[in-house]
PDB file of C-alpha atoms in Angstrom:
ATOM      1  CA  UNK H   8     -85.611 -94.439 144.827  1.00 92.00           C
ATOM      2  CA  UNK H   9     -88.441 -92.047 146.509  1.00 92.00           C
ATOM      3  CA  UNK H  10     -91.024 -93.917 145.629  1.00 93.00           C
ATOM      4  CA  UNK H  11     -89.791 -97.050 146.801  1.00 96.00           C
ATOM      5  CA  UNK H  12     -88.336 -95.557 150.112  1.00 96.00           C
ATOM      6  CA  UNK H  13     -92.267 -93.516 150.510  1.00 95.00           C
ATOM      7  CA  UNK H  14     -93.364 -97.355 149.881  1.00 96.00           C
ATOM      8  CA  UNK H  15     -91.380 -99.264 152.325  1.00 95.00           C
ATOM      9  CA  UNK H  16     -90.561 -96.511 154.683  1.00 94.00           C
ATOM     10  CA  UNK H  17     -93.295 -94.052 155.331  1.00 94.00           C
ATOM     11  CA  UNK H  18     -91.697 -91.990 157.701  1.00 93.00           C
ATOM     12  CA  UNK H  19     -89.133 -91.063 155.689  1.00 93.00           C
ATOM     13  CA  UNK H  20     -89.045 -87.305 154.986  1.00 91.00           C
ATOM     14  CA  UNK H  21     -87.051 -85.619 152.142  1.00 89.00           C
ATOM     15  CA  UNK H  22     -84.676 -82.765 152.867  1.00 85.00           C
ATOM     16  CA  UNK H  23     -85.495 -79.574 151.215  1.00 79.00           C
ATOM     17  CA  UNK H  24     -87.317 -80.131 147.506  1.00 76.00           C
ATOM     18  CA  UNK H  25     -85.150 -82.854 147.213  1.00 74.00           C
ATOM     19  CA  UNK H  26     -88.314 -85.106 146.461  1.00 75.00           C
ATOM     20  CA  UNK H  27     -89.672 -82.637 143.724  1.00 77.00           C
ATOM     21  CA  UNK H  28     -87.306 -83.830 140.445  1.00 76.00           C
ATOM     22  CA  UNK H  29     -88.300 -80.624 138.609  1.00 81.00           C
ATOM     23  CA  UNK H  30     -86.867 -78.309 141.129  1.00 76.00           C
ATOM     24  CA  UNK H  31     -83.969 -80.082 142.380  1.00 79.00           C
ATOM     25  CA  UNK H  32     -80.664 -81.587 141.913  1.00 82.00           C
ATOM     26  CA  UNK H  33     -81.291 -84.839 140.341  1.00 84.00           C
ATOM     27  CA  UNK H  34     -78.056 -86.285 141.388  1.00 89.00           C
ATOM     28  CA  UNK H  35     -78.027 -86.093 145.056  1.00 90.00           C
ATOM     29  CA  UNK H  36     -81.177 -87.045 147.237  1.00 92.00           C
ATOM     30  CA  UNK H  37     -81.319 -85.848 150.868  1.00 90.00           C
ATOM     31  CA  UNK H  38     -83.858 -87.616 153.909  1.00 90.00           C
ATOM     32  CA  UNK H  39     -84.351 -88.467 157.161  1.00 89.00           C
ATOM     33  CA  UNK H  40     -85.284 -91.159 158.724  1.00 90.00           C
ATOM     34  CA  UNK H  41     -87.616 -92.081 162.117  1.00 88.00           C
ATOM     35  CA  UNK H  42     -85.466 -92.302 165.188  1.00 86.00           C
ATOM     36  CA  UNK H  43     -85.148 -95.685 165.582  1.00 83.00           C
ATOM     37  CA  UNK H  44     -82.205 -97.503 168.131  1.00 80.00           C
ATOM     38  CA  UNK H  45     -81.023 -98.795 164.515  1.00 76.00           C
ATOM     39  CA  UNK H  46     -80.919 -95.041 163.659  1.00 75.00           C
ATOM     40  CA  UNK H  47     -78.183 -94.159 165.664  1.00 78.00           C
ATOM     41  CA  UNK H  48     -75.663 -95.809 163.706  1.00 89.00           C
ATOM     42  CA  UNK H  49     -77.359 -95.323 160.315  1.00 92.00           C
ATOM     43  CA  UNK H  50     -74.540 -94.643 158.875  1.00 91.00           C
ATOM     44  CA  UNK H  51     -71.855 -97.376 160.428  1.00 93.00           C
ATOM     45  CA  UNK H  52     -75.019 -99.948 159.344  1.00 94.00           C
ATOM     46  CA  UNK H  53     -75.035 -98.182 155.715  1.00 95.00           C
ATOM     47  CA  UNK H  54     -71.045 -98.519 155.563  1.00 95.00           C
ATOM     48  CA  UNK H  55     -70.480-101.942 156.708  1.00 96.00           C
ATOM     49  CA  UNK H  56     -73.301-103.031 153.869  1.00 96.00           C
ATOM     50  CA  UNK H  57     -71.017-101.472 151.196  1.00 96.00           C
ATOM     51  CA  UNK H  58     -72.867 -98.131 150.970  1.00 96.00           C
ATOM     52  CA  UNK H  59     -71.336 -94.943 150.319  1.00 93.00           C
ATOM     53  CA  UNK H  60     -73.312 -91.867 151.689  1.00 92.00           C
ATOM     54  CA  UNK H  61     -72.486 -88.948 153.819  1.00 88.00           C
ATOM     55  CA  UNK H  62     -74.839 -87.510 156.930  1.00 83.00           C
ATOM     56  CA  UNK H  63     -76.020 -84.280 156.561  1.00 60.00           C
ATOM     57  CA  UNK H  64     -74.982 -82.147 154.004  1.00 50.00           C
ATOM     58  CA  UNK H  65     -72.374 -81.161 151.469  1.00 49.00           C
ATOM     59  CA  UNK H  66     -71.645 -78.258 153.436  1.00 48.00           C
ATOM     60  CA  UNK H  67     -70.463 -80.369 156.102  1.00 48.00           C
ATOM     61  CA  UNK H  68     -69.052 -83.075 154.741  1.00 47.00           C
ATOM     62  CA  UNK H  69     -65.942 -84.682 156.541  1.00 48.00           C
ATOM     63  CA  UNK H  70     -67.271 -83.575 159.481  1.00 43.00           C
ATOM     64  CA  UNK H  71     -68.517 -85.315 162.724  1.00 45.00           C
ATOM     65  CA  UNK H  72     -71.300 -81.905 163.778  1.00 47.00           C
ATOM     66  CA  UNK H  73     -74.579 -82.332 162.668  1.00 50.00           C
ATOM     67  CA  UNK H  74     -75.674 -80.213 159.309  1.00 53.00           C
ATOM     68  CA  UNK H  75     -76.741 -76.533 160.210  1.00 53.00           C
ATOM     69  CA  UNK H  76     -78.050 -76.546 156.793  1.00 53.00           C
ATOM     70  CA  UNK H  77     -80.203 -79.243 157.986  1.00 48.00           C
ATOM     71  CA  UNK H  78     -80.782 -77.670 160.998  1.00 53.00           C
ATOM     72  CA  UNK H  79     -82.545 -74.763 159.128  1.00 53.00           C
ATOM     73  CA  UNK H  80     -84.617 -76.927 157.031  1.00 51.00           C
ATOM     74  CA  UNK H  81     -85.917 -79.019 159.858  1.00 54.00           C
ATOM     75  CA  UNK H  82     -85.359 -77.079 163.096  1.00 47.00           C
ATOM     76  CA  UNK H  83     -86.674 -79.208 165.656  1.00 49.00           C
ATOM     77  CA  UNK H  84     -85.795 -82.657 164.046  1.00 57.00           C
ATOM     78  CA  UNK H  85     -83.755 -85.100 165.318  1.00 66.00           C
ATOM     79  CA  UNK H  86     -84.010 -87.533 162.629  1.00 78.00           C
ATOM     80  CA  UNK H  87     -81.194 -88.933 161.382  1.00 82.00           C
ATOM     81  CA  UNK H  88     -80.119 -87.600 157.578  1.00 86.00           C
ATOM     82  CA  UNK H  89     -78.664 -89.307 154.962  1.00 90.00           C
ATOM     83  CA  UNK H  90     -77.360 -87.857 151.438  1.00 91.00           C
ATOM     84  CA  UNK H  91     -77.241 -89.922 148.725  1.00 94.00           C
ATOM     85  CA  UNK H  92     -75.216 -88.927 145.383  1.00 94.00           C
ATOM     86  CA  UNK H  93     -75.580 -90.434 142.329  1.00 93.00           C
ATOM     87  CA  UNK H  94     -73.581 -89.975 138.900  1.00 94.00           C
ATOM     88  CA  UNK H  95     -74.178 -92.259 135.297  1.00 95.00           C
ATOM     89  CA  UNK H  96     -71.963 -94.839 136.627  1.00 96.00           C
ATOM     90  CA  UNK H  97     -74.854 -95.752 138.866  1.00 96.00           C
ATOM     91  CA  UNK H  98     -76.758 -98.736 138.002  1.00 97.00           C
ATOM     92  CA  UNK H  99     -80.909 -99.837 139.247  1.00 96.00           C
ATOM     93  CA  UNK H 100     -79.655-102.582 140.876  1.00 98.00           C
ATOM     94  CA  UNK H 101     -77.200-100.685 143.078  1.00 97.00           C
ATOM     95  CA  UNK H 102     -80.709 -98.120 143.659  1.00 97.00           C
ATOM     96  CA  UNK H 103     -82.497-101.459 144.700  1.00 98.00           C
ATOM     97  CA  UNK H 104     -80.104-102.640 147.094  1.00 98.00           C
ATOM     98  CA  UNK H 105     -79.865 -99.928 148.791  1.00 98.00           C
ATOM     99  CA  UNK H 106     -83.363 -99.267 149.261  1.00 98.00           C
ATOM    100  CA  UNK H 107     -83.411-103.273 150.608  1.00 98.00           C
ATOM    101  CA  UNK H 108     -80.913-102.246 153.010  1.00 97.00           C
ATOM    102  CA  UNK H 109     -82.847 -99.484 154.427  1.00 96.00           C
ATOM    103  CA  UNK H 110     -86.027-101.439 154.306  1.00 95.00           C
ATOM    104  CA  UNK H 111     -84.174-104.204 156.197  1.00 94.00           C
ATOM    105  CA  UNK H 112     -83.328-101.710 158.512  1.00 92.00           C
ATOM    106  CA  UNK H 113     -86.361-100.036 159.754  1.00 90.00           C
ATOM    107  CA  UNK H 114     -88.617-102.719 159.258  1.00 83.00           C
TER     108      UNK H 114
END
């Protein structure tokens, strides 16, 4: 899913090492994206297309404040964030639409 989101999306930016699978959690992928007018309701776009992901962090999850874990990784961003988890039950094609979704989006 990185490469294809670096691919179709350069302006995405990975929260944290999130990017580095050696020194990271493998199941849970962390980014932001370019402000964008579609960015604003990343989420609601993500949801309505069947996506389940939270904004922010785990730290904050549940709640409508932005991520001060975030914050501290990227003080002066605005960028919306997006985490991603993943377990086994996950399949490629589910990684490939979402990545078409988000390539549909800030295209």
């Amino acid at each position: 899913m990185i490469a294809e989101l670096k691919k179709h999306i350069p302006q995405v930016k990975f929260n944290g090492m999130c990017d580095d699978i050696d020194n990271s959690l493998y199941t849970v992928l962390s980014c932001s994206f370019p402000e964008t007018p579609m960015a604003e309701m990343l989420l609601f776009n993500l949801d309505i297309k069947g996506i389940a992901c939270s904004g922010g962090s785990a730290c904050t999850s549940g709640s409508n404040k932005g991520s001060h874990v975030i914050q501290e990784i990227n003080p002066n961003s605005k960028r919306p964030s997006v985490r991603f988890s993943f377990s086994k039950y996950n399949t490629i094609e589910e990684v490939d639409y979402v990545v078409d979704v988000l390539k549909s989006l800030f295209s």
